[in-house]
Short mmCIF file of the N, C-alpha and C atoms (twelve columns), coordinates in Angstrom:
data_MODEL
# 
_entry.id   MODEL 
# 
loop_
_atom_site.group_PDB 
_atom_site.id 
_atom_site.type_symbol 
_atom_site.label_atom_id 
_atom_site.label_alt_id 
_atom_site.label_comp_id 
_atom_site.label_asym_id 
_atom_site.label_seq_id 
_atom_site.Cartn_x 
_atom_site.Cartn_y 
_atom_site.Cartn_z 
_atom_site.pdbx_PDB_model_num 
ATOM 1   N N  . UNK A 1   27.172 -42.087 40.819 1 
ATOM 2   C CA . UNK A 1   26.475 -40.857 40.493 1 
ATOM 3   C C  . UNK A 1   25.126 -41.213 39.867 1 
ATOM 4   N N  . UNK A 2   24.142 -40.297 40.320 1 
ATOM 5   C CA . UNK A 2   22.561 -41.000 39.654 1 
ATOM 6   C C  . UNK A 2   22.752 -40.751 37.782 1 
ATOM 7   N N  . UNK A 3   23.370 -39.747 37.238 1 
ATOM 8   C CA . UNK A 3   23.094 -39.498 36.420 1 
ATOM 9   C C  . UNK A 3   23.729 -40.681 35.358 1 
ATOM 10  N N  . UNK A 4   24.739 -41.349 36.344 1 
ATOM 11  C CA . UNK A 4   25.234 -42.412 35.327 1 
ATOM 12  C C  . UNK A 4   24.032 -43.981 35.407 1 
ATOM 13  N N  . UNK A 5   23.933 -43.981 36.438 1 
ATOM 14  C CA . UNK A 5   22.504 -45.029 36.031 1 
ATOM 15  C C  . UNK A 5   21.412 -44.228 35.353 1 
ATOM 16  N N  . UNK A 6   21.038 -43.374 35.487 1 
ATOM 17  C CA . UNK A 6   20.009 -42.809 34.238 1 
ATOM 18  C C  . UNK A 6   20.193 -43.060 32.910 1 
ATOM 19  N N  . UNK A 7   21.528 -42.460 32.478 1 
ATOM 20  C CA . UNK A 7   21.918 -42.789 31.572 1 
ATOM 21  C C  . UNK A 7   21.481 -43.941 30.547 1 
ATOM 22  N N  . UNK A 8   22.305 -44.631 31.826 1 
ATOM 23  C CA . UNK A 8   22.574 -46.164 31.539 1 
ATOM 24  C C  . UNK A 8   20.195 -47.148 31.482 1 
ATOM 25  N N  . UNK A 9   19.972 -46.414 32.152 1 
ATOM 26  C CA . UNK A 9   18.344 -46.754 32.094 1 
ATOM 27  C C  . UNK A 9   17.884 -46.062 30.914 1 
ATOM 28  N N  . UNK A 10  18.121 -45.222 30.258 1 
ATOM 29  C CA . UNK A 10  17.484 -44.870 29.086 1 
ATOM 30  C C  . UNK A 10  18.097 -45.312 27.285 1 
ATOM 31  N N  . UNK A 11  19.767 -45.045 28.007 1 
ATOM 32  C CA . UNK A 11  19.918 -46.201 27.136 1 
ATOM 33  C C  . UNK A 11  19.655 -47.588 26.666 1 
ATOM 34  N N  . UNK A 12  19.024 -47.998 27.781 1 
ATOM 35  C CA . UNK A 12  18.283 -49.371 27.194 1 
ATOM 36  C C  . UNK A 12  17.001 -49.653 26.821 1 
ATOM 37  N N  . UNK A 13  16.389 -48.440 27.428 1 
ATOM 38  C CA . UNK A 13  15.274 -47.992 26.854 1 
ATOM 39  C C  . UNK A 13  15.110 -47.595 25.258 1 
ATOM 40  N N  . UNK A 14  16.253 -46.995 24.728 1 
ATOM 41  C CA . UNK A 14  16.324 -46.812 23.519 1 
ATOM 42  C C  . UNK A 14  16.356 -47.768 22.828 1 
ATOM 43  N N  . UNK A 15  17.272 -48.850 22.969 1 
ATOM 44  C CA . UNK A 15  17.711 -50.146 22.061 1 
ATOM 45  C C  . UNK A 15  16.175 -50.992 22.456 1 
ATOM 46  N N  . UNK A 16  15.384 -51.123 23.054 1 
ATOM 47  C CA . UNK A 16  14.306 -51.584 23.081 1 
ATOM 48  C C  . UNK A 16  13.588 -51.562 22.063 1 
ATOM 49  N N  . UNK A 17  13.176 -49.678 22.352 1 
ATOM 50  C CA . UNK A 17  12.140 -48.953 21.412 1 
ATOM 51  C C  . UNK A 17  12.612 -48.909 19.931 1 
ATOM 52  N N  . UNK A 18  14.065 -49.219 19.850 1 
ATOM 53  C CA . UNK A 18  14.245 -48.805 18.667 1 
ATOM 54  C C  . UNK A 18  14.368 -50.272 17.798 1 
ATOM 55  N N  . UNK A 19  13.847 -51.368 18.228 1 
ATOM 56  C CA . UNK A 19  14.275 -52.595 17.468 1 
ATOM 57  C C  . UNK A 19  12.607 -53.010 17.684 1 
ATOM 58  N N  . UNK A 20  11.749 -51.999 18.076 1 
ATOM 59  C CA . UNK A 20  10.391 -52.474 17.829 1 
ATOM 60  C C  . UNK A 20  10.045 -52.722 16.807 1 
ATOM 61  N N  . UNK A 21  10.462 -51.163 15.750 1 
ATOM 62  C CA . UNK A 21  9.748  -51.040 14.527 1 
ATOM 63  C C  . UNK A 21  8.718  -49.595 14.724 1 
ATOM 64  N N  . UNK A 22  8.077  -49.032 13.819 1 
ATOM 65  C CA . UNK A 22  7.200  -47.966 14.248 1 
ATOM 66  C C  . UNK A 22  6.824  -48.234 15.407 1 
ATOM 67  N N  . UNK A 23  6.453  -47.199 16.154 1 
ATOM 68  C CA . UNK A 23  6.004  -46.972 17.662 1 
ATOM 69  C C  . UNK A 23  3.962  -47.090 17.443 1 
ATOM 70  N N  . UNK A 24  3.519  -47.603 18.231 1 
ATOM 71  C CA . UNK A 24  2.187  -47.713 18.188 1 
ATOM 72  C C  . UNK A 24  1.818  -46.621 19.495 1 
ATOM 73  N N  . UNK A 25  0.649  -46.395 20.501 1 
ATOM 74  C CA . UNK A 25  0.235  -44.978 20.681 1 
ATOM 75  C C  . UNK A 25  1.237  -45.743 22.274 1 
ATOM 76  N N  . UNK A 26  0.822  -46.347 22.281 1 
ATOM 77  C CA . UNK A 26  0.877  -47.060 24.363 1 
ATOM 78  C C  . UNK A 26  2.485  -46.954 23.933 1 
ATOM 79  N N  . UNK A 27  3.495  -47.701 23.172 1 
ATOM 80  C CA . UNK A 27  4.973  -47.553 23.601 1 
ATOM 81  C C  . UNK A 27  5.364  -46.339 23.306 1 
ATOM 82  N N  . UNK A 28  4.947  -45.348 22.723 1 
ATOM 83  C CA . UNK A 28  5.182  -43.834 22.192 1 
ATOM 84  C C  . UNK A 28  5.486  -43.340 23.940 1 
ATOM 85  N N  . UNK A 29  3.769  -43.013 24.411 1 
ATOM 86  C CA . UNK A 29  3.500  -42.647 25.254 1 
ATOM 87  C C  . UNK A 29  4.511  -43.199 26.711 1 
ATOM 88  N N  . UNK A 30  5.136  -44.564 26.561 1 
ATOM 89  C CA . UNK A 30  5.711  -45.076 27.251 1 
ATOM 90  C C  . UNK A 30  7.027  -44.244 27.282 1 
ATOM 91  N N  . UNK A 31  7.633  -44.144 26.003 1 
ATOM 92  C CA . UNK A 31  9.049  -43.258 25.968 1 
ATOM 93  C C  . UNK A 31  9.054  -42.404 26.447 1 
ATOM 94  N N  . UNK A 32  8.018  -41.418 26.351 1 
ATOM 95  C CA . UNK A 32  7.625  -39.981 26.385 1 
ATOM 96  C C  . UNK A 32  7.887  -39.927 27.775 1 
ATOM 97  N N  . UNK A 33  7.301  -41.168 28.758 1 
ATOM 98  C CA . UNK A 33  7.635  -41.374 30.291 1 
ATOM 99  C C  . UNK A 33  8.944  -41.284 30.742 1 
ATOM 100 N N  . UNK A 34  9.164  -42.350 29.623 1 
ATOM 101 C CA . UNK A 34  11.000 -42.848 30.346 1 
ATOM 102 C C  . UNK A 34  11.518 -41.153 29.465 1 
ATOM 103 N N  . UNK A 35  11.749 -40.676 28.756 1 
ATOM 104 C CA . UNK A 35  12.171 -39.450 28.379 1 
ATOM 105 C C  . UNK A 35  11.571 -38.374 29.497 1 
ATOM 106 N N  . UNK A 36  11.014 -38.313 30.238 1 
ATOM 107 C CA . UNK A 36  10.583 -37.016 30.897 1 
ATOM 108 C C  . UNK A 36  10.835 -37.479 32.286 1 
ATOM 109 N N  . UNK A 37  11.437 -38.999 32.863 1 
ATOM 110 C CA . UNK A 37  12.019 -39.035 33.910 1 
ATOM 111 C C  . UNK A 37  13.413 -39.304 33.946 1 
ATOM 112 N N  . UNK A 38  13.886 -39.518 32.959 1 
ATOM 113 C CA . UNK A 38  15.249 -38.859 32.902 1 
ATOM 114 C C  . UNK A 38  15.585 -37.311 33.287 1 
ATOM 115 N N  . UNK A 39  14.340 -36.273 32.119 1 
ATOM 116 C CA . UNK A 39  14.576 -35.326 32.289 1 
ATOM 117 C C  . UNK A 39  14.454 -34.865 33.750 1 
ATOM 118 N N  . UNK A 40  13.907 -35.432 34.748 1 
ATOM 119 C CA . UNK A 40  13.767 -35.262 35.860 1 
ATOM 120 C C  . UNK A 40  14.580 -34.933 36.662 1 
ATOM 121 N N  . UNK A 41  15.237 -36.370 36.759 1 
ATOM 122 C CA . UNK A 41  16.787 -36.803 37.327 1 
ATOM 123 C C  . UNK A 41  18.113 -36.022 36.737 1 
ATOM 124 N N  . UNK A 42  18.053 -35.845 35.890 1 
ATOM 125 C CA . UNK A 42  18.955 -34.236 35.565 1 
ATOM 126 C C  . UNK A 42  18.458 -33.227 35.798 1 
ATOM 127 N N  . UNK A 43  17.609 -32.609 36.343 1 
ATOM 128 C CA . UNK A 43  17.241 -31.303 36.640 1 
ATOM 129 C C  . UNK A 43  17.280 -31.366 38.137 1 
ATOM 130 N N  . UNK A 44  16.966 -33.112 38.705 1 
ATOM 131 C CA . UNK A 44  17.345 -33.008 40.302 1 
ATOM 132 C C  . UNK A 44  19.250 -32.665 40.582 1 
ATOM 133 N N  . UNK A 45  19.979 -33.633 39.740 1 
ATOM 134 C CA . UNK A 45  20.999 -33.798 40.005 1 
ATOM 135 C C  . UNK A 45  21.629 -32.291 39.704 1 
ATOM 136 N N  . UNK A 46  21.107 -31.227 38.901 1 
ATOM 137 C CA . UNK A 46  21.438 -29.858 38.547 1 
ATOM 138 C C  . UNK A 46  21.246 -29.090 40.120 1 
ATOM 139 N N  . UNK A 47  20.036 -29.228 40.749 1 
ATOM 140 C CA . UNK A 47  19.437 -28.806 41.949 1 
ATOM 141 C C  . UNK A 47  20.333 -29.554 42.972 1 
ATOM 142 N N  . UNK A 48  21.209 -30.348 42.695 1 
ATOM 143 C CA . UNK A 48  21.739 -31.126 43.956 1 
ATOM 144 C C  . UNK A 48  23.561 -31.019 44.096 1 
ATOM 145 N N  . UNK A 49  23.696 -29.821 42.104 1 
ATOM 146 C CA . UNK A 49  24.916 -28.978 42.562 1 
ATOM 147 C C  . UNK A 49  25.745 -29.967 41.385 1 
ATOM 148 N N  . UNK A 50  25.304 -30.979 40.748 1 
ATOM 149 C CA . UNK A 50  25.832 -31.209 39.779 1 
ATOM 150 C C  . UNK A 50  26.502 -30.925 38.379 1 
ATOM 151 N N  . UNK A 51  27.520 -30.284 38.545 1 
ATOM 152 C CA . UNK A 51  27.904 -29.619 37.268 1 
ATOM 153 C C  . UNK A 51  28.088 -29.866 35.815 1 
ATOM 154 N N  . UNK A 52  27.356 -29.267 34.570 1 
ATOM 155 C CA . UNK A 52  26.970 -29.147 33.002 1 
ATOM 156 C C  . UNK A 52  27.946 -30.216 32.821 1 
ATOM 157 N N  . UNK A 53  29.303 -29.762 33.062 1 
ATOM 158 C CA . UNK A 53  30.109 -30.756 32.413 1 
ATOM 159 C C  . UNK A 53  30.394 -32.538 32.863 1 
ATOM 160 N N  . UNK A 54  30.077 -32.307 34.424 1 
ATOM 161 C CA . UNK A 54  30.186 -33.709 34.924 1 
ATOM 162 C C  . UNK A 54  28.796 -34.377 34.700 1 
ATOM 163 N N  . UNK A 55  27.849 -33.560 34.054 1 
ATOM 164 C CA . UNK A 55  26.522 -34.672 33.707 1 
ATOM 165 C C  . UNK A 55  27.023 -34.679 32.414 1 
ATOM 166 N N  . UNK A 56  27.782 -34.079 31.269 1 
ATOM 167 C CA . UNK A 56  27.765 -34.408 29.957 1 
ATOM 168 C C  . UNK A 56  28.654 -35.740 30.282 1 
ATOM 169 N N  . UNK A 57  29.631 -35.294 30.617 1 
ATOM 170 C CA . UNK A 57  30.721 -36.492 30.341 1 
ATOM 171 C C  . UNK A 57  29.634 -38.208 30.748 1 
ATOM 172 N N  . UNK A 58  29.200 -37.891 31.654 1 
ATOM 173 C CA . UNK A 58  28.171 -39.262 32.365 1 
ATOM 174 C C  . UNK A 58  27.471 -39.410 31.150 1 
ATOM 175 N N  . UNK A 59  27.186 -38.688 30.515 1 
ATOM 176 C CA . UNK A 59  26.070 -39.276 29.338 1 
ATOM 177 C C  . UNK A 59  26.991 -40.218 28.658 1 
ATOM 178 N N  . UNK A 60  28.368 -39.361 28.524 1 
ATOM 179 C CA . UNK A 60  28.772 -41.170 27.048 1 
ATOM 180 C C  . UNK A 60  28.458 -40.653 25.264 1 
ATOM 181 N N  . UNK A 61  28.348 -39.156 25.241 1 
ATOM 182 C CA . UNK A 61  28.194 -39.045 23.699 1 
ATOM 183 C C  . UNK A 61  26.456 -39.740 23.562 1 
ATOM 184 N N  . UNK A 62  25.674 -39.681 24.314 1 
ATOM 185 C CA . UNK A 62  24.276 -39.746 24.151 1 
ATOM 186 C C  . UNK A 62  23.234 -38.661 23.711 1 
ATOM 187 N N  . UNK A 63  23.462 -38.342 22.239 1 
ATOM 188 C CA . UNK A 63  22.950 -37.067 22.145 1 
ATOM 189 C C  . UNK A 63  21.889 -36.791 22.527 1 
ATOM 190 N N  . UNK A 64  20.941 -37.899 23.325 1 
ATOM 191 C CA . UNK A 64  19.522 -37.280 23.364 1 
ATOM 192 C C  . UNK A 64  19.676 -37.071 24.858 1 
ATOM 193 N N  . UNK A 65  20.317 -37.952 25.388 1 
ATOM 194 C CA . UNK A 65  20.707 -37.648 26.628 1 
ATOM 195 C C  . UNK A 65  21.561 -35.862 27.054 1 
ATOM 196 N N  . UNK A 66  22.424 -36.092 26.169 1 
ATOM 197 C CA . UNK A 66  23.067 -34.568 26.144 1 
ATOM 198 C C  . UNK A 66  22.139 -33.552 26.153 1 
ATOM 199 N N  . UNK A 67  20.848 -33.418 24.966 1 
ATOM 200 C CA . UNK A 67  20.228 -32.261 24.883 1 
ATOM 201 C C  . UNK A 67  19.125 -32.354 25.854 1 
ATOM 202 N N  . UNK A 68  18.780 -33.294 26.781 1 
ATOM 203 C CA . UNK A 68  18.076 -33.275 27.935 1 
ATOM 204 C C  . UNK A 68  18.788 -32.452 29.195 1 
ATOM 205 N N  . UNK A 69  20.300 -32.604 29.224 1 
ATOM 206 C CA . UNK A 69  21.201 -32.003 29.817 1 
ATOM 207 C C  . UNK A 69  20.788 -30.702 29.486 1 
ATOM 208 N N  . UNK A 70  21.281 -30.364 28.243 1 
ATOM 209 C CA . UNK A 70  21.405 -28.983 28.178 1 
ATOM 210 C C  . UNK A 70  19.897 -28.209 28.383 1 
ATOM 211 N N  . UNK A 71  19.341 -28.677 28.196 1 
ATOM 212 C CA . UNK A 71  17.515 -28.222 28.138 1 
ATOM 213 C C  . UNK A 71  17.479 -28.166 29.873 1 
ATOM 214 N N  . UNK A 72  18.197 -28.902 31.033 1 
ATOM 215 C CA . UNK A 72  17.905 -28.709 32.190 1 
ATOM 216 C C  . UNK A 72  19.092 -27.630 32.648 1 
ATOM 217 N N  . UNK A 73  19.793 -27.307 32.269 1 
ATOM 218 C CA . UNK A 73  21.037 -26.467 32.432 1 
ATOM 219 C C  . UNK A 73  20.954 -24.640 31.631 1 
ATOM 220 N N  . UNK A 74  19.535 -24.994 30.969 1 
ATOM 221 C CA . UNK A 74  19.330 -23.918 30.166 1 
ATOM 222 C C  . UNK A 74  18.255 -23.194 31.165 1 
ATOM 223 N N  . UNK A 75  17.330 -24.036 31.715 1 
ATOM 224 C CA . UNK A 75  15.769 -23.789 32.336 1 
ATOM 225 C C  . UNK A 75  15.977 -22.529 33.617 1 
ATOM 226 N N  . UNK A 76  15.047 -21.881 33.764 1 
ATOM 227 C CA . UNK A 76  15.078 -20.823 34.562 1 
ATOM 228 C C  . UNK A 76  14.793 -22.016 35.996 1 
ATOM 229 N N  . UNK A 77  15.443 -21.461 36.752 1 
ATOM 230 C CA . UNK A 77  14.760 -22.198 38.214 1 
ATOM 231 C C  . UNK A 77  14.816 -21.202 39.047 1 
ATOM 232 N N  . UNK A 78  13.763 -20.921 40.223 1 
ATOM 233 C CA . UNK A 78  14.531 -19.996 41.206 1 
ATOM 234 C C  . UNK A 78  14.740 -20.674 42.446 1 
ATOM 235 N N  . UNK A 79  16.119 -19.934 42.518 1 
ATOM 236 C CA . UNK A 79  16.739 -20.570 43.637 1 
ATOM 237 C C  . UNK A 79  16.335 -19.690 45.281 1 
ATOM 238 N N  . UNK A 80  15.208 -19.244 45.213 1 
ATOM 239 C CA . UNK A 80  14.641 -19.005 46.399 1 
ATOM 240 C C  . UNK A 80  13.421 -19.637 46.614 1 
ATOM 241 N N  . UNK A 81  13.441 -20.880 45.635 1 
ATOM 242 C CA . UNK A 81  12.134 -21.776 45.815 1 
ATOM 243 C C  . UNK A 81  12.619 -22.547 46.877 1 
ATOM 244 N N  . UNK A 82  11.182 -22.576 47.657 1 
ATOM 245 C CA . UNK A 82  11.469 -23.350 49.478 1 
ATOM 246 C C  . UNK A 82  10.903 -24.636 48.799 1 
ATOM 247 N N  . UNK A 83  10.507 -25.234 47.728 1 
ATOM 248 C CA . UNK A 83  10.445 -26.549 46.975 1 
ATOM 249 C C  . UNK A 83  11.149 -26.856 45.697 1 
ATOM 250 N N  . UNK A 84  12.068 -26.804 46.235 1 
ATOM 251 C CA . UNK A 84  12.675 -27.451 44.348 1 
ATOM 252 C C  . UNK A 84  12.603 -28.600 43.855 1 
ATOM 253 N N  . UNK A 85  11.291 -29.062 44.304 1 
ATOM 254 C CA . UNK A 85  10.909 -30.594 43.695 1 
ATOM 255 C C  . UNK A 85  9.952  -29.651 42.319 1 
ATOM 256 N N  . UNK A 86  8.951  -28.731 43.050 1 
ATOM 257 C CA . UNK A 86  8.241  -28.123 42.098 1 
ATOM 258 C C  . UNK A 86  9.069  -28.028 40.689 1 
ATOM 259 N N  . UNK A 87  10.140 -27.502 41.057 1 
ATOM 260 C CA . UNK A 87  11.218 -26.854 39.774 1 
ATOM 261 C C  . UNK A 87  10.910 -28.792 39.112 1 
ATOM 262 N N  . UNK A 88  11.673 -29.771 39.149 1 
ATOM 263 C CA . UNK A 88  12.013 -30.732 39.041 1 
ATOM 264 C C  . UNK A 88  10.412 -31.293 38.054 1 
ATOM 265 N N  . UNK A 89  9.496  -31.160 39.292 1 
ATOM 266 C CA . UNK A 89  7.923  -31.537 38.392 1 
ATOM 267 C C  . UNK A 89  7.615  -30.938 37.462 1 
ATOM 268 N N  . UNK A 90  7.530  -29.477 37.208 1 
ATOM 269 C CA . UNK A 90  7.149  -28.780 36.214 1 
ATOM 270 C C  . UNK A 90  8.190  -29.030 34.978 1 
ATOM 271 N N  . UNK A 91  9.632  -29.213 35.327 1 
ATOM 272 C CA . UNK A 91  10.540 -29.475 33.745 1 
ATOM 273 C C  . UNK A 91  9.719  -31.145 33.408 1 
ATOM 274 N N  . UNK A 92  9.777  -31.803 34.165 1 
ATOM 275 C CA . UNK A 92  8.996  -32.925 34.131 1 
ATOM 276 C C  . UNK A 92  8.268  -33.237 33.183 1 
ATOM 277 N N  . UNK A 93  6.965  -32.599 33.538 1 
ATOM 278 C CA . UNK A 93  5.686  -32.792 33.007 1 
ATOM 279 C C  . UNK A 93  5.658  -31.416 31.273 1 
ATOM 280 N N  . UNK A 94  6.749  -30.831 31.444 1 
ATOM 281 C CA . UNK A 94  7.120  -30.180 30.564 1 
ATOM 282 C C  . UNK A 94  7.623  -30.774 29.103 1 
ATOM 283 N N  . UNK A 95  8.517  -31.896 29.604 1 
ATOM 284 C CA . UNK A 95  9.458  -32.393 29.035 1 
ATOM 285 C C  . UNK A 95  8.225  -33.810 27.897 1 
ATOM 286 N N  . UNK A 96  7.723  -34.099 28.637 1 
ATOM 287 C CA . UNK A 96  6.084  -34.969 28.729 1 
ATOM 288 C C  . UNK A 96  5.430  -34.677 27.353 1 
ATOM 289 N N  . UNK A 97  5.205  -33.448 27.799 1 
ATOM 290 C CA . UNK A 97  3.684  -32.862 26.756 1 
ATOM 291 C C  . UNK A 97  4.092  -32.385 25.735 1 
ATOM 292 N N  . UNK A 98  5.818  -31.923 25.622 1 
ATOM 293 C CA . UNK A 98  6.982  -31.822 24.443 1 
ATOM 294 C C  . UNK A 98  6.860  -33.007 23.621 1 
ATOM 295 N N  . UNK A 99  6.725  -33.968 24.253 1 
ATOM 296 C CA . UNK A 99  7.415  -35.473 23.521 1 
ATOM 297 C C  . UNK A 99  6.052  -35.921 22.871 1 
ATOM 298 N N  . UNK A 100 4.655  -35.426 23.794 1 
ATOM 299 C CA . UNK A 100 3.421  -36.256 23.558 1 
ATOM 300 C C  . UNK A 100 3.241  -35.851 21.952 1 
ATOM 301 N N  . UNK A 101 3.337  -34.158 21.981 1 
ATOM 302 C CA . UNK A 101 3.370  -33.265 20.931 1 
ATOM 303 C C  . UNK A 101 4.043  -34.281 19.514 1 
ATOM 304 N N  . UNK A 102 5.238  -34.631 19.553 1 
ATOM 305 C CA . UNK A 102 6.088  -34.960 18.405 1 
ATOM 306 C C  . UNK A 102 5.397  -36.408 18.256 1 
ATOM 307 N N  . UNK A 103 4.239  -36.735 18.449 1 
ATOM 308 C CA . UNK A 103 4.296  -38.409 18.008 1 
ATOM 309 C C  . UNK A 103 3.546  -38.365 17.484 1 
ATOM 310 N N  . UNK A 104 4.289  -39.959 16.329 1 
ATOM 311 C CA . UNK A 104 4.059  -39.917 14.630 1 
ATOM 312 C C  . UNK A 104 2.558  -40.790 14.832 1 
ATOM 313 N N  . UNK A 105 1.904  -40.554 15.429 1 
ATOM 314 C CA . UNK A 105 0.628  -41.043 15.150 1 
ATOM 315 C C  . UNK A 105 -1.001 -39.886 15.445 1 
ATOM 316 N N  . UNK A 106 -1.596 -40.379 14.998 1 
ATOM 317 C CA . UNK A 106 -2.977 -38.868 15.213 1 
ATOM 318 C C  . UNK A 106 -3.311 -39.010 17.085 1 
ATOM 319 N N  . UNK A 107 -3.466 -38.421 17.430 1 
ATOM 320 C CA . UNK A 107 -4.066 -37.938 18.711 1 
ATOM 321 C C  . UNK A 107 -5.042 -37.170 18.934 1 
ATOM 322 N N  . UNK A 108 -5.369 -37.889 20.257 1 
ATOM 323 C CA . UNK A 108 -7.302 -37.632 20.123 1 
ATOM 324 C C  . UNK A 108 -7.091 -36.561 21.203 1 
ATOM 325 N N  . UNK A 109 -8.485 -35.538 20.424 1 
ATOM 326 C CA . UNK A 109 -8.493 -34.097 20.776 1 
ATOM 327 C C  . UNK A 109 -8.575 -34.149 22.106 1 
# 
């Protein structure tokens, strides 16, 4: 199932980032990536009929993983879109400018 290698790719992404030490602007911005293509890949695998509960259980008790779940399980999509990649890009780049927002360093206007 994709959502279990996602998982499994962001979880190691975490133990990375998190044995850096404070985040400087470039690995921030890096997470913010790997965090908003996860969010991706759960909003495809939602679009591809994957059900709330069989992506939680795949997470493993990953709470950040979980509330990426639920944040794609919550999202309006319409299902008379003749592109549901659009749906997929926009939580995307959504998920992105969420994360750019929360980082602990100043950002240029």
């Amino acid at each position: 199932m994709a959502v279990i290698s996602v998982v499994s790719f962001f979880a190691s992404s975490q133990v990375a980032f998190a044995s850096a030490g404070q985040p400087d602007q470039e690995k921030w911005l890096s997470l913010c990536g790997d965090i908003s293509s996860v969010g991706a890949a759960v909003m495809e695998a939602r679009q591809q009929g994957v059900s709330r509960d069989a992506a939680m259980k795949a997470a493993e008790g990953n709470r950040i993983i979980e509330g990426l779940i639920e944040t794609a399980y919550r999202a309006e999509i319409d299902p008379r879109e003749e592109n549901p990649q659009r749906d997929v890009r926009e939580f995307e780049r959504g998920l992105y400018q969420q994360c750019v927002r929360g980082a602990p360093f100043k950002q240029d206007p």
